[in-house]
mmCIF file of C-alpha atoms in Angstrom:
data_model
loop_
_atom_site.group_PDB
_atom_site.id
_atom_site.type_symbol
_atom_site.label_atom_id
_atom_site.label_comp_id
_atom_site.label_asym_id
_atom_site.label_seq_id
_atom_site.Cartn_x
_atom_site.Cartn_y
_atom_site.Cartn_z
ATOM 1 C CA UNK A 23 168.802 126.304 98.579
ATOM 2 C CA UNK A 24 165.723 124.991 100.335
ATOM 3 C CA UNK A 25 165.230 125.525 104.294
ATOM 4 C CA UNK A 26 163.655 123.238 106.480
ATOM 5 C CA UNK A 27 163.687 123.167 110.704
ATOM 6 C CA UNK A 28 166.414 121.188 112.388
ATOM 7 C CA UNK A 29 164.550 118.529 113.399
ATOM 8 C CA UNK A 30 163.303 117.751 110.020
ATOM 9 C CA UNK A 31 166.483 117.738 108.245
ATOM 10 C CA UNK A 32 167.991 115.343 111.072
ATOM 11 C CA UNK A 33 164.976 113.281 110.250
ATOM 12 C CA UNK A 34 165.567 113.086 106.788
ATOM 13 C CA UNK A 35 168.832 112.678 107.343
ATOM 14 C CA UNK A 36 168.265 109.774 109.568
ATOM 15 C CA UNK A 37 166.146 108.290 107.354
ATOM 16 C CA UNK A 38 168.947 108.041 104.807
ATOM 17 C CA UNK A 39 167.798 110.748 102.768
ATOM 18 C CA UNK A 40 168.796 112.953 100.265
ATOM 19 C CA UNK A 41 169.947 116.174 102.161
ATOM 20 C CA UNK A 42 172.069 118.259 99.481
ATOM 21 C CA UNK A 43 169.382 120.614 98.548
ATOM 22 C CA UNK A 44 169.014 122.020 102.036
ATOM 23 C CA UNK A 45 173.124 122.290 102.599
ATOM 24 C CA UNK A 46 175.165 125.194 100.663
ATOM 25 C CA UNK A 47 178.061 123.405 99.840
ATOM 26 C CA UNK A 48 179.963 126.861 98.656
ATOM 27 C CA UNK A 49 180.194 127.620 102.715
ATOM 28 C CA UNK A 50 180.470 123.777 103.957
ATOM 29 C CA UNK A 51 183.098 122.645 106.292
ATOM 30 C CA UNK A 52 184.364 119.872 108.025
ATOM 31 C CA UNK A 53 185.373 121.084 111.408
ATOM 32 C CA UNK A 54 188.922 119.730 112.930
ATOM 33 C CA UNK A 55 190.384 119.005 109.789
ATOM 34 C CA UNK A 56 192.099 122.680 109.200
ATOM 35 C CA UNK A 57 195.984 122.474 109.369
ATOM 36 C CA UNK A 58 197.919 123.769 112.376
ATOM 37 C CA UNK A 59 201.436 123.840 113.139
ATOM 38 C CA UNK A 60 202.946 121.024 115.322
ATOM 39 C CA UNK A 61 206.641 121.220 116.352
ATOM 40 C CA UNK A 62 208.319 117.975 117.335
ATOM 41 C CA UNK A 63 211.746 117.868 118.387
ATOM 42 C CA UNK A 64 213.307 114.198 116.748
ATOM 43 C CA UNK A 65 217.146 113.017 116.840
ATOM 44 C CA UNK A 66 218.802 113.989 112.646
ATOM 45 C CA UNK A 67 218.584 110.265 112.292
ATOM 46 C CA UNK A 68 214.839 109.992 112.710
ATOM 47 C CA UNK A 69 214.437 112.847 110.463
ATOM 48 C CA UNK A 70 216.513 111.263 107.996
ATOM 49 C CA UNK A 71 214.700 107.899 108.165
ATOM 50 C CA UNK A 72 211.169 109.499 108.123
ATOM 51 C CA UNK A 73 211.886 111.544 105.052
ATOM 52 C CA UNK A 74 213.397 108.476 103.302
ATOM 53 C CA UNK A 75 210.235 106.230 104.264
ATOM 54 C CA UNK A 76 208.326 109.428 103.064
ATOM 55 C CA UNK A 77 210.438 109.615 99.542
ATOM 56 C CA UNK A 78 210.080 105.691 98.929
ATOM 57 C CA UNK A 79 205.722 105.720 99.377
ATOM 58 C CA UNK A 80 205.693 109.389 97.115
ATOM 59 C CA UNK A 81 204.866 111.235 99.957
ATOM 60 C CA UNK A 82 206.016 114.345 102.103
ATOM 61 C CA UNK A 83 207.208 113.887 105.353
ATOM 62 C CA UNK A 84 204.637 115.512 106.597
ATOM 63 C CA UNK A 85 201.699 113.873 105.175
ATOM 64 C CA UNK A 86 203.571 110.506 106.225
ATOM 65 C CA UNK A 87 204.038 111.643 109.660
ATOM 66 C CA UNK A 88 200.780 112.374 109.770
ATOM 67 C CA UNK A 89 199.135 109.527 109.066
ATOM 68 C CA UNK A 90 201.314 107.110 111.051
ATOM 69 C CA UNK A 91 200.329 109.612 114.391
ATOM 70 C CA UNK A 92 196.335 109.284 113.127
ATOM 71 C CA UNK A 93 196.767 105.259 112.717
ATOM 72 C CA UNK A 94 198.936 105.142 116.210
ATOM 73 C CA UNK A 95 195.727 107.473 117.674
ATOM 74 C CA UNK A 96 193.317 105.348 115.939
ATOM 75 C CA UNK A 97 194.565 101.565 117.527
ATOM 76 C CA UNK A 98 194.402 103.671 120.881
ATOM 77 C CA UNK A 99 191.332 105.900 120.672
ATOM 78 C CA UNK A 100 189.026 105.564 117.848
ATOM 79 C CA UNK A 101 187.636 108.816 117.138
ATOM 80 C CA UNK A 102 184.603 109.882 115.376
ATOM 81 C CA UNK A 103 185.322 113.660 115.715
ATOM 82 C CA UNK A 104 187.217 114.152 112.205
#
């Protein structure tokens, strides 16, 4: 792996430039998308529905769940900090 100062690479990667051979992809991350633990307290019928709706698209209820919270989040705060 190549180094080069900060201000360079953000240059070249401004410039729409190829950037891989300065990153070491073994040790990349993409910060704030690590899984934590959320507990949400729901009525039995909403957790019956959401697994259903989960079961019919071939997804977990989790991964559902998800996604309908990041779309809700989106319409109300875009966010570039995924």
């Amino acid at each position: 792996m190549k180094t080069i100062s900060a201000e360079e690479f953000d240059r070249k990667f401004d410039d729409g430039e190829d950037i891989s051979e300065y990153i070491d992809w073994t040790t990349a991350t993409r910060p704030n998308l690590e899984p934590v633990v959320l507990t949400v307290t729901v009525t039995r019928g909403t957790k019956l529905r959401l697994e259903r709706q989960a079961r019919e698209l071939g997804l977990s209820a989790d991964t559902l769940l998800e996604e309908w919270l990041r779309e809700k989040l989106d319409a109300v705060t875009p966010s570039a900090a995924e």
